[in-house]
CSV table of C-alpha atoms in Angstrom, one decimal:
chain,number,residue,atom,x,y,z
A,736,MET,CA,94.2,226.7,108.1
A,737,SER,CA,94.8,224.1,110.3
A,738,SER,CA,91.5,221.7,111.0
A,739,GLU,CA,90.9,222.4,114.5
A,740,THR,CA,91.0,226.0,113.3
A,741,LEU,CA,88.0,224.9,110.5
A,742,SER,CA,86.2,223.0,113.3
A,743,ASN,CA,86.4,226.0,115.4
A,744,ALA,CA,84.8,227.9,112.9
A,745,ASN,CA,81.8,225.5,111.6
A,746,ALA,CA,81.0,224.9,115.5
A,747,GLY,CA,77.9,226.5,115.2
A,748,GLU,CA,76.6,224.5,111.6
A,749,ARG,CA,78.1,221.0,113.9
A,750,THR,CA,76.3,221.8,116.9
A,751,GLY,CA,72.8,221.6,115.0
A,752,GLY,CA,69.6,220.5,116.9
A,753,TYR,CA,72.0,220.6,120.3
A,754,ALA,CA,72.4,224.1,120.1
A,755,TRP,CA,68.8,224.3,120.2
A,756,ILE,CA,68.2,222.5,122.8
A,757,VAL,CA,70.5,223.9,125.3
A,758,LEU,CA,68.9,227.5,124.5
A,759,ALA,CA,65.9,226.0,125.5
A,760,LEU,CA,66.9,224.7,128.8
A,761,LEU,CA,69.3,227.9,129.2
A,762,CYS,CA,65.6,229.9,129.0
A,763,LEU,CA,64.4,227.6,131.2
A,764,VAL,CA,66.8,228.4,134.0
A,765,TYR,CA,66.0,232.2,133.1
A,766,VAL,CA,62.4,231.6,133.4
A,767,LEU,CA,63.1,230.3,136.9
A,768,ASN,CA,65.5,233.3,137.5
A,769,PHE,CA,62.8,235.7,136.7
A,770,LEU,CA,60.0,234.0,138.5
A,771,ASP,CA,61.8,233.4,141.7
A,772,ARG,CA,63.0,237.1,141.5
A,773,GLN,CA,59.4,238.3,140.4
A,774,LEU,CA,57.4,236.6,143.4
A,775,LEU,CA,57.9,238.9,146.2
A,776,SER,CA,55.7,241.5,144.0
A,777,ILE,CA,53.4,238.9,142.5
A,778,LEU,CA,52.9,238.3,146.1
A,779,ALA,CA,53.1,241.7,147.7
A,780,LYS,CA,49.6,242.4,148.8
A,781,PRO,CA,49.1,239.4,151.4
A,782,ILE,CA,53.1,239.6,152.3
A,783,GLN,CA,52.7,243.3,153.0
A,784,ASP,CA,48.6,242.5,154.9
A,785,ASP,CA,51.4,239.7,156.8
A,786,LEU,CA,54.2,241.2,157.7
A,787,GLY,CA,52.9,244.8,158.3
A,788,LEU,CA,55.1,245.9,155.4
A,789,SER,CA,55.0,249.7,154.1
A,790,ASP,CA,54.8,250.3,150.3
A,791,GLY,CA,58.5,251.8,151.0
A,792,GLN,CA,60.1,248.7,153.0
A,793,LEU,CA,58.5,246.4,149.8
A,794,GLY,CA,60.7,248.9,147.2
A,795,ARG,CA,63.8,248.6,148.5
A,796,LEU,CA,63.3,244.2,149.7
A,797,GLY,CA,62.6,243.9,145.7
A,798,GLY,CA,64.6,246.4,144.3
A,799,LEU,CA,68.0,248.5,146.5
A,800,TYR,CA,68.2,245.5,148.6
A,801,PHE,CA,68.2,242.6,146.4
A,802,ALA,CA,69.4,244.9,143.4
A,803,LEU,CA,73.0,245.5,145.3
A,804,PHE,CA,74.1,242.1,145.6
A,805,TYR,CA,72.7,241.2,142.2
A,806,CYS,CA,74.4,243.4,140.3
A,807,VAL,CA,77.8,243.8,142.1
A,808,LEU,CA,78.7,240.0,142.5
A,809,GLY,CA,77.2,239.5,139.1
A,810,VAL,CA,81.0,241.2,138.1
A,811,PRO,CA,83.6,238.9,139.8
A,812,VAL,CA,81.1,235.7,139.0
A,813,ALA,CA,81.0,236.9,134.9
A,814,TRP,CA,85.2,237.6,135.3
A,815,LEU,CA,85.3,233.7,136.9
A,816,ALA,CA,83.0,232.7,134.3
A,817,ASP,CA,85.3,233.9,131.4
A,818,ARG,CA,88.2,231.8,133.1
A,819,GLY,CA,86.4,229.0,133.8
A,820,ASN,CA,83.3,226.5,133.3
A,821,ARG,CA,80.5,228.6,132.3
A,822,VAL,CA,78.1,225.8,132.8
A,823,ARG,CA,79.3,225.0,136.5
A,824,VAL,CA,78.8,228.6,137.4
A,825,LEU,CA,75.5,228.3,135.9
A,826,MET,CA,74.8,225.7,137.6
A,827,MET,CA,75.8,226.7,141.4
A,828,ALA,CA,74.2,229.7,140.9
A,829,CYS,CA,70.8,228.1,139.8
A,830,ALA,CA,70.9,226.2,142.8
A,831,LEU,CA,72.2,228.7,145.9
A,832,TRP,CA,68.7,231.6,144.5
A,833,SER,CA,66.1,228.7,144.3
A,834,ALA,CA,67.4,227.5,148.0
A,835,ALA,CA,67.3,231.2,148.9
A,836,THR,CA,63.9,231.3,147.3
A,837,ILE,CA,62.9,228.4,149.6
A,838,ALA,CA,64.4,230.6,152.4
A,839,CYS,CA,62.1,233.8,151.3
A,840,GLY,CA,58.9,231.4,152.4
A,841,MET,CA,60.1,230.5,156.2
A,842,ALA,CA,60.7,233.8,156.6
A,843,GLN,CA,58.8,235.0,159.4
A,844,THR,CA,60.1,239.2,160.0
A,845,TYR,CA,60.9,241.6,157.6
A,846,PRO,CA,65.2,241.4,158.2
A,847,GLN,CA,64.2,237.4,157.9
A,848,LEU,CA,63.0,238.1,154.4
A,849,VAL,CA,65.3,241.1,153.6
A,850,LEU,CA,68.5,238.1,154.0
A,851,ALA,CA,66.4,235.7,152.3
A,852,ARG,CA,66.1,237.9,149.5
A,853,MET,CA,69.7,239.4,150.1
A,854,SER,CA,70.8,235.3,149.2
A,855,VAL,CA,68.6,235.4,146.1
A,856,GLY,CA,70.3,238.0,144.4
A,857,ILE,CA,73.6,236.9,145.2
A,858,GLY,CA,72.5,233.6,143.4
A,859,GLU,CA,71.1,235.0,140.7
A,860,ALA,CA,74.3,236.8,139.8
A,861,GLY,CA,75.6,233.8,138.4
A,862,GLY,CA,72.1,233.2,135.9
A,863,VAL,CA,72.7,235.6,132.9
A,864,PRO,CA,76.3,236.7,132.1
A,865,PRO,CA,77.3,232.9,131.4
A,866,SER,CA,74.6,232.1,129.5
A,867,TYR,CA,74.7,234.9,127.4
A,868,SER,CA,78.1,233.8,126.8
A,869,ILE,CA,77.3,230.1,125.7
A,870,ILE,CA,75.0,230.9,123.7
A,871,SER,CA,76.9,233.3,121.5
A,872,ASP,CA,79.6,230.9,121.2
A,873,TYR,CA,76.5,228.2,120.0
A,874,PHE,CA,74.7,230.6,117.4
A,875,ARG,CA,76.9,232.7,114.9
A,876,ALA,CA,76.6,236.2,115.0
A,877,ASN,CA,73.8,236.1,112.1
A,878,ARG,CA,71.5,234.3,114.5
A,879,ARG,CA,72.6,235.6,117.3
A,880,GLY,CA,70.2,238.1,117.6
A,881,THR,CA,67.5,235.4,117.7
A,882,ALA,CA,68.5,232.7,120.0
A,883,LEU,CA,69.6,236.1,122.2
A,884,GLY,CA,65.3,237.0,122.0
A,885,LEU,CA,64.2,234.0,122.6
A,886,PHE,CA,66.5,233.4,125.8
A,887,ASN,CA,65.5,236.7,126.9
A,888,LEU,CA,61.3,235.2,126.6
A,889,GLY,CA,62.8,233.9,130.0
A,890,PRO,CA,61.4,237.0,131.6
A,891,PRO,CA,58.0,237.5,130.4
A,892,ILE,CA,57.8,233.6,130.8
A,893,GLY,CA,58.9,233.9,134.6
A,894,GLN,CA,56.7,236.4,135.1
A,895,SER,CA,53.3,235.2,133.4
A,896,LEU,CA,54.0,231.6,135.4
A,897,GLY,CA,55.1,233.3,138.1
A,898,VAL,CA,51.7,235.3,138.1
A,899,ALA,CA,49.4,232.1,137.4
A,900,PHE,CA,50.9,229.9,140.1
A,901,GLY,CA,52.1,232.0,142.6
A,902,ALA,CA,48.9,234.1,142.8
A,903,LYS,CA,47.2,230.8,142.6
A,904,ILE,CA,48.5,228.6,145.1
A,905,ALA,CA,48.9,232.0,147.3
A,906,ALA,CA,44.9,232.4,146.9
A,907,VAL,CA,44.0,228.1,147.6
A,908,TYR,CA,47.3,228.1,150.7
A,909,ASP,CA,49.4,230.6,151.5
A,910,TRP,CA,51.9,232.8,150.2
A,911,ARG,CA,54.7,231.2,151.6
A,912,LEU,CA,53.7,227.4,150.1
A,913,ALA,CA,54.5,229.6,146.7
A,914,PHE,CA,58.6,230.6,147.1
A,915,ILE,CA,58.7,226.8,148.8
A,916,VAL,CA,57.2,225.7,145.5
A,917,LEU,CA,59.5,227.2,143.1
A,918,GLY,CA,62.7,227.0,144.9
A,919,GLY,CA,62.1,223.5,144.8
A,920,ALA,CA,61.6,223.9,140.6
A,921,GLY,CA,65.0,225.7,140.8
A,922,LEU,CA,66.4,223.0,142.0
A,923,MET,CA,65.9,220.4,140.0
A,924,ALA,CA,66.9,222.6,137.0
A,925,ALA,CA,70.4,223.1,138.4
A,926,MET,CA,70.7,219.6,138.2
A,927,ALA,CA,69.6,219.7,134.6
A,928,VAL,CA,71.7,221.7,133.7
A,929,GLY,CA,74.8,219.8,134.7
A,930,THR,CA,73.5,216.6,133.5
A,931,PHE,CA,72.7,218.1,130.0
A,932,VAL,CA,74.7,220.8,129.1
A,933,ARG,CA,78.4,221.2,127.5
A,934,GLU,CA,80.5,223.6,128.0
A,935,PRO,CA,81.3,225.5,124.4
A,936,LYS,CA,84.9,226.2,123.1
A,937,ARG,CA,84.9,230.1,123.6
A,938,GLY,CA,84.2,232.0,120.1
A,939,ALA,CA,83.3,228.6,118.4
A,940,THR,CA,80.9,230.5,116.2
A,941,ASP,CA,83.0,233.2,115.4
A,942,LEU,CA,84.6,233.6,111.5
A,943,ALA,CA,87.9,231.9,111.6
A,944,ILE,CA,90.3,234.8,111.1
A,945,ASP,CA,89.0,236.3,114.9
A,946,GLN,CA,90.1,232.9,116.8
A,947,HIS,CA,94.3,233.8,117.4
A,948,ALA,CA,92.6,237.2,118.7
A,949,GLN,CA,90.4,236.4,121.0
A,950,GLU,CA,91.4,233.2,122.3
A,951,HIS,CA,94.8,235.5,123.7
A,952,ALA,CA,93.0,238.2,124.7
A,953,THR,CA,93.8,239.9,128.0
A,954,VAL,CA,90.3,240.2,130.1
A,955,SER,CA,90.2,242.5,133.7
A,956,PHE,CA,87.1,243.7,135.3
A,957,TRP,CA,88.8,247.3,134.9
A,958,ALA,CA,89.7,247.0,131.2
A,959,THR,CA,85.9,246.5,130.4
A,960,VAL,CA,84.2,249.1,132.6
A,961,ARG,CA,86.8,251.6,130.9
A,962,MET,CA,85.5,250.2,127.6
A,963,PHE,CA,82.2,250.9,128.7
A,964,ALA,CA,83.3,254.2,129.5
A,965,ILE,CA,85.2,255.4,126.6
A,966,ARG,CA,83.2,253.5,123.8
A,967,PRO,CA,80.1,255.9,123.0
A,968,THR,CA,78.2,253.1,121.4
A,969,LEU,CA,79.0,251.0,125.3
A,970,ALA,CA,77.8,254.0,126.7
A,971,LEU,CA,75.2,254.7,125.4
A,972,VAL,CA,73.4,251.8,125.1
A,973,SER,CA,74.1,250.9,128.9
A,974,LEU,CA,72.7,254.2,130.1
A,975,ALA,CA,69.7,253.9,127.3
A,976,ALA,CA,68.7,250.2,128.6
A,977,ALA,CA,69.1,251.7,132.7
A,978,ALA,CA,67.0,254.5,131.8
A,979,THR,CA,64.2,251.8,130.2
A,980,GLN,CA,64.8,249.5,133.3
A,981,PHE,CA,64.2,252.2,135.8
A,982,VAL,CA,60.6,252.2,134.5
A,983,THR,CA,59.9,248.5,134.2
A,984,TYR,CA,61.1,247.4,136.6
A,985,GLY,CA,59.7,250.1,138.8
A,986,THR,CA,55.9,249.4,137.0
A,987,LEU,CA,56.9,245.3,137.6
A,988,GLY,CA,57.6,246.1,141.2
A,989,PHE,CA,54.2,247.6,142.2
A,990,THR,CA,51.7,246.5,139.5
A,991,THR,CA,50.1,243.7,141.9
A,992,LEU,CA,49.8,245.2,145.1
A,993,PHE,CA,48.4,248.7,142.4
A,994,LEU,CA,45.4,245.8,140.9
A,995,MET,CA,44.6,244.3,143.7
A,996,ARG,CA,44.9,247.7,146.1
A,997,GLU,CA,43.3,250.8,144.0
A,998,LYS,CA,41.6,248.5,141.0
A,999,ALA,CA,39.8,245.9,143.4
A,1000,MET,CA,41.2,242.8,141.6
A,1001,THR,CA,41.5,240.0,143.6
A,1002,LEU,CA,44.5,237.3,143.3
A,1003,ASP,CA,42.2,234.6,141.2
A,1004,GLU,CA,41.5,237.3,138.9
A,1005,ILE,CA,44.9,238.6,138.6
A,1006,ALA,CA,46.4,234.9,138.0
A,1007,ILE,CA,44.5,234.7,134.2
A,1008,TRP,CA,44.3,238.5,133.5
A,1009,TYR,CA,47.3,239.3,134.3
A,1010,THR,CA,49.0,236.1,133.7
A,1011,LEU,CA,47.8,236.6,130.0
A,1012,VAL,CA,49.2,240.5,129.4
A,1013,LEU,CA,52.4,239.4,130.6
A,1014,GLY,CA,52.7,236.1,128.9
A,1015,ILE,CA,51.6,236.8,125.4
A,1016,PHE,CA,52.3,240.5,125.1
A,1017,VAL,CA,56.1,241.2,126.4
A,1018,SER,CA,56.9,237.6,124.8
A,1019,ALA,CA,55.6,238.8,121.5
A,1020,GLY,CA,57.5,242.0,122.1
A,1021,ILE,CA,61.1,240.3,122.8
A,1022,PHE,CA,60.6,237.8,120.0
A,1023,LEU,CA,60.2,240.5,117.4
A,1024,SER,CA,62.3,243.0,118.6
A,1025,GLY,CA,65.5,240.2,118.2
A,1026,ARG,CA,64.0,238.9,114.7
A,1027,LEU,CA,63.7,243.1,114.1
A,1028,THR,CA,67.3,243.0,115.4
A,1029,ASP,CA,68.6,240.6,112.8
A,1030,ARG,CA,66.9,241.4,109.8
A,1031,PHE,CA,68.0,245.2,109.8
A,1032,ALA,CA,70.9,245.3,112.1
A,1033,GLU,CA,73.3,244.7,108.8
A,1034,ARG,CA,72.6,247.1,107.1
A,1035,SER,CA,71.1,249.7,109.6
A,1036,PRO,CA,73.0,249.1,112.2
A,1037,GLN,CA,70.9,252.7,113.6
A,1038,ILE,CA,68.1,249.9,114.3
A,1039,TYR,CA,69.7,248.8,118.0
A,1040,GLY,CA,68.6,252.3,119.2
A,1041,LEU,CA,65.9,253.4,116.7
A,1042,LEU,CA,63.6,250.5,117.7
A,1043,PRO,CA,63.6,250.9,121.0
A,1044,GLY,CA,63.1,254.5,121.0
A,1045,ILE,CA,60.2,254.4,118.7
A,1046,ALA,CA,58.8,251.6,120.6
A,1047,LEU,CA,58.9,253.2,124.0
A,1048,ALA,CA,57.2,256.4,122.8
A,1049,LEU,CA,54.3,254.3,121.4
A,1050,ALA,CA,54.6,253.0,124.9
A,1051,VAL,CA,53.8,256.2,126.9
A,1052,PRO,CA,50.0,256.6,125.8
A,1053,GLY,CA,49.0,253.0,126.6
A,1054,PHE,CA,51.4,253.7,130.2
A,1055,ILE,CA,49.0,256.8,131.2
A,1056,GLY,CA,45.8,255.2,130.1
A,1057,PHE,CA,46.4,252.1,132.4
A,1058,VAL,CA,47.5,254.0,135.5
A,1059,HIS,CA,44.1,256.4,134.5
A,1060,ALA,CA,42.0,253.7,133.9
A,1061,PRO,CA,38.3,253.4,136.6
A,1062,SER,CA,38.2,249.9,136.9
A,1063,TRP,CA,40.4,246.7,136.4
A,1064,PRO,CA,39.6,245.6,132.9
A,1065,VAL,CA,40.0,248.4,131.5
A,1066,ALA,CA,43.0,248.8,133.0
A,1067,MET,CA,44.5,245.4,132.2
A,1068,GLY,CA,43.4,246.5,128.7
A,1069,PHE,CA,46.0,249.5,128.2
A,1070,LEU,CA,48.7,247.8,130.1
A,1071,ALA,CA,48.9,245.2,126.7
A,1072,VAL,CA,50.2,248.2,125.3
A,1073,PRO,CA,53.5,249.3,127.5
A,1074,THR,CA,53.6,246.0,128.0
A,1075,PHE,CA,54.1,244.6,124.5
A,1076,PHE,CA,56.5,247.8,123.7
A,1077,ASN,CA,58.4,248.3,126.9
A,1078,TYR,CA,60.7,245.1,126.5
A,1079,PHE,CA,62.3,246.2,122.7
A,1080,TYR,CA,65.1,247.4,124.1
A,1081,LEU,CA,66.6,243.8,125.8
A,1082,THR,CA,67.2,242.2,122.9
A,1083,PRO,CA,69.1,244.8,120.8
A,1084,ALA,CA,71.3,245.7,124.4
A,1085,VAL,CA,72.4,242.5,124.9
A,1086,THR,CA,73.2,241.3,120.7
A,1087,LEU,CA,74.9,245.2,120.6
A,1088,VAL,CA,77.2,244.3,123.4
A,1089,GLN,CA,78.2,240.8,122.6
A,1090,ASN,CA,78.5,241.8,118.8
A,1091,SER,CA,80.9,244.6,120.4
A,1092,VAL,CA,83.2,242.6,121.8
A,1093,SER,CA,85.7,239.6,122.0
A,1094,ALA,CA,84.9,236.1,122.5
A,1095,ARG,CA,87.2,236.1,125.8
A,1096,GLN,CA,85.1,239.4,127.1
A,1097,ARG,CA,81.6,238.4,126.6
A,1098,THR,CA,80.8,237.5,130.2
A,1099,LEU,CA,82.3,239.9,131.7
A,1100,ALA,CA,80.5,242.8,129.4
A,1101,GLY,CA,77.6,241.1,129.9
A,1102,ALA,CA,77.3,241.5,133.5
A,1103,VAL,CA,78.8,245.3,133.2
A,1104,LEU,CA,75.9,245.9,130.8
A,1105,LEU,CA,74.1,244.1,133.8
A,1106,LEU,CA,75.7,246.1,136.1
A,1107,ILE,CA,74.6,249.0,134.8
A,1108,MET,CA,71.0,248.6,134.2
A,1109,ASN,CA,70.2,246.5,137.0
A,1110,LEU,CA,72.1,249.1,139.2
A,1111,VAL,CA,69.7,251.8,138.0
A,1112,GLY,CA,66.4,250.1,136.9
A,1113,LEU,CA,66.2,247.5,139.5
A,1114,GLY,CA,68.3,248.5,142.0
A,1115,LEU,CA,65.9,252.2,142.1
A,1116,GLY,CA,63.0,251.7,139.9
A,1117,PRO,CA,61.0,249.8,142.6
A,1118,THR,CA,62.4,251.7,145.4
A,1119,TRP,CA,61.4,255.1,144.0
A,1120,VAL,CA,57.9,253.7,143.2
A,1121,GLY,CA,57.4,252.9,146.8
A,1122,ALA,CA,59.3,255.6,148.1
A,1123,VAL,CA,57.0,258.1,146.4
A,1124,SER,CA,53.9,256.3,147.2
A,1125,ASP,CA,54.8,256.5,151.1
A,1126,TRP,CA,55.1,260.0,150.6
A,1127,LEU,CA,52.4,260.6,148.8
A,1128,ARG,CA,50.2,258.4,151.2
A,1129,PRO,CA,49.4,260.6,154.0
A,1130,ALA,CA,47.5,263.2,151.6
A,1131,HIS,CA,46.6,260.9,149.1
A,1132,PRO,CA,45.4,257.5,150.7
A,1133,ALA,CA,43.2,255.8,148.4
A,1134,ASN,CA,45.4,256.4,145.0
A,1135,SER,CA,49.5,257.2,146.6
A,1136,LEU,CA,50.1,254.5,144.1
A,1137,GLN,CA,48.6,255.8,140.9
A,1138,LEU,CA,50.3,259.2,141.4
A,1139,ALA,CA,53.6,257.1,142.5
A,1140,PHE,CA,53.7,255.8,138.9
A,1141,TYR,CA,52.9,259.0,137.4
A,1142,SER,CA,56.1,259.9,138.1
A,1143,LEU,CA,57.8,257.2,135.9
A,1144,VAL,CA,56.7,259.4,132.7
A,1145,PRO,CA,59.7,261.4,132.5
A,1146,PHE,CA,61.9,258.3,132.6
A,1147,TYR,CA,60.0,257.1,129.5
A,1148,LEU,CA,61.4,260.2,128.0
A,1149,LEU,CA,64.9,260.3,129.3
A,1150,ALA,CA,64.6,256.8,128.0
A,1151,ILE,CA,63.5,257.4,124.6
A,1152,ALA,CA,66.5,260.5,124.6
A,1153,LEU,CA,69.0,258.1,125.1
A,1154,HIS,CA,68.6,255.4,122.2
A,1155,LEU,CA,67.5,257.9,119.9
A,1156,ALA,CA,71.2,259.6,120.7
A,1157,LEU,CA,72.2,255.8,120.0
A,1158,ALA,CA,70.9,255.3,117.0
A,1159,ARG,CA,72.2,259.1,115.7
A,1160,HIS,CA,75.6,257.6,117.1
A,1161,LEU,CA,75.6,254.0,115.2
A,1162,GLY,CA,74.2,256.0,111.7
A,1163,ARG,CA,77.4,258.1,111.7
A,1164,ALA,CA,79.8,255.2,113.0
A,1165,ARG,CA,78.6,253.5,109.9
A,1166,ARG,CA,78.7,256.6,107.6
A,1167,ALA,CA,82.1,257.8,109.0
A,1168,ALA,CA,83.4,253.3,108.2
A,1169,ARG,CA,82.1,253.7,104.8
A,1170,ALA,CA,84.2,256.6,104.2
A,1171,SER,CA,87.5,255.2,105.3
């Protein structure tokens, strides 16, 4: 074995503490990515009051309009990152979505806000897939679930910080200032990525026996899409995650508005209590799912589907209790249950996809996974809830959002069924591999 191959094979060990520094910085960028993305839903009530928007307009603004650009452009950006410098792509993307977030705070009309949100989507398209690939080249397969689990703490931390700072700034000053301040923080994070993160060698932490094949693998978008279509593992995991995100994004897009409008919660109360629920329970769920995945996946690959399926089944009663609760303190208690269990799907899905493709396909495969998940979940979830609320509001003006939330329960059941189907397929594949 050549010295270069040995060097590549040991890159994950050689990097040592620096790998964790890179992971922390990438997680910080993901925090800002999700914070900027969710700021609209966090400040939905003051934005709605200021610009005179309906629930349906809010749903399309945070869902369909954003997701079209975020999802579609994620693919060519990932293709570029798989062939070029992933760190540079991430830095430029972070700078773009942060500048667009500042533009959201300056919008005076609904069309202006739509254009600014679309620009946020364009920038954020280059955020997550390059990060998945960079992390996979800094951490070996047996540590990848934990590393990606820690990285995936970005959304809950971003949500909680967005609620804490965004709601507090809006309550004390103005909702526009929240966008401007947090967008400025993103511009500083982009500079930090360009300064401190080094581009790793592709496949650096994979087994040396796979290096030659991975370095000469042909990667194309349509080949990757076809791979997701014909390989049952990739098809099932992407559809199961998409159905789950329909529920999670549909809920996230309107929880703050629901609590304020139908549970009489104030922005100051949201800045404290909703922040705590998001920060503690989503983070705990994502981190625990990553640890459990690393612990059991090697001897029982069914865990990639079984763990999220069981978690979602446990989440349903808590979700119904949250929607039905007579007051916001009771609602907060129930909300902790689905907030904890709803995100058990994310790390297993990302880890399974990253471990199932070659090193040169990881960014593009991650982008295709996000394309499927986000077109369905991010694009349609909030759009669905907003449209149902608008449709029901003439007959149920006091609780249209409550009834719209109930319409998400069948999608919970669909997500559970798809995850269990994934677990069954992985179990059969494992038995077939042993038999052969």
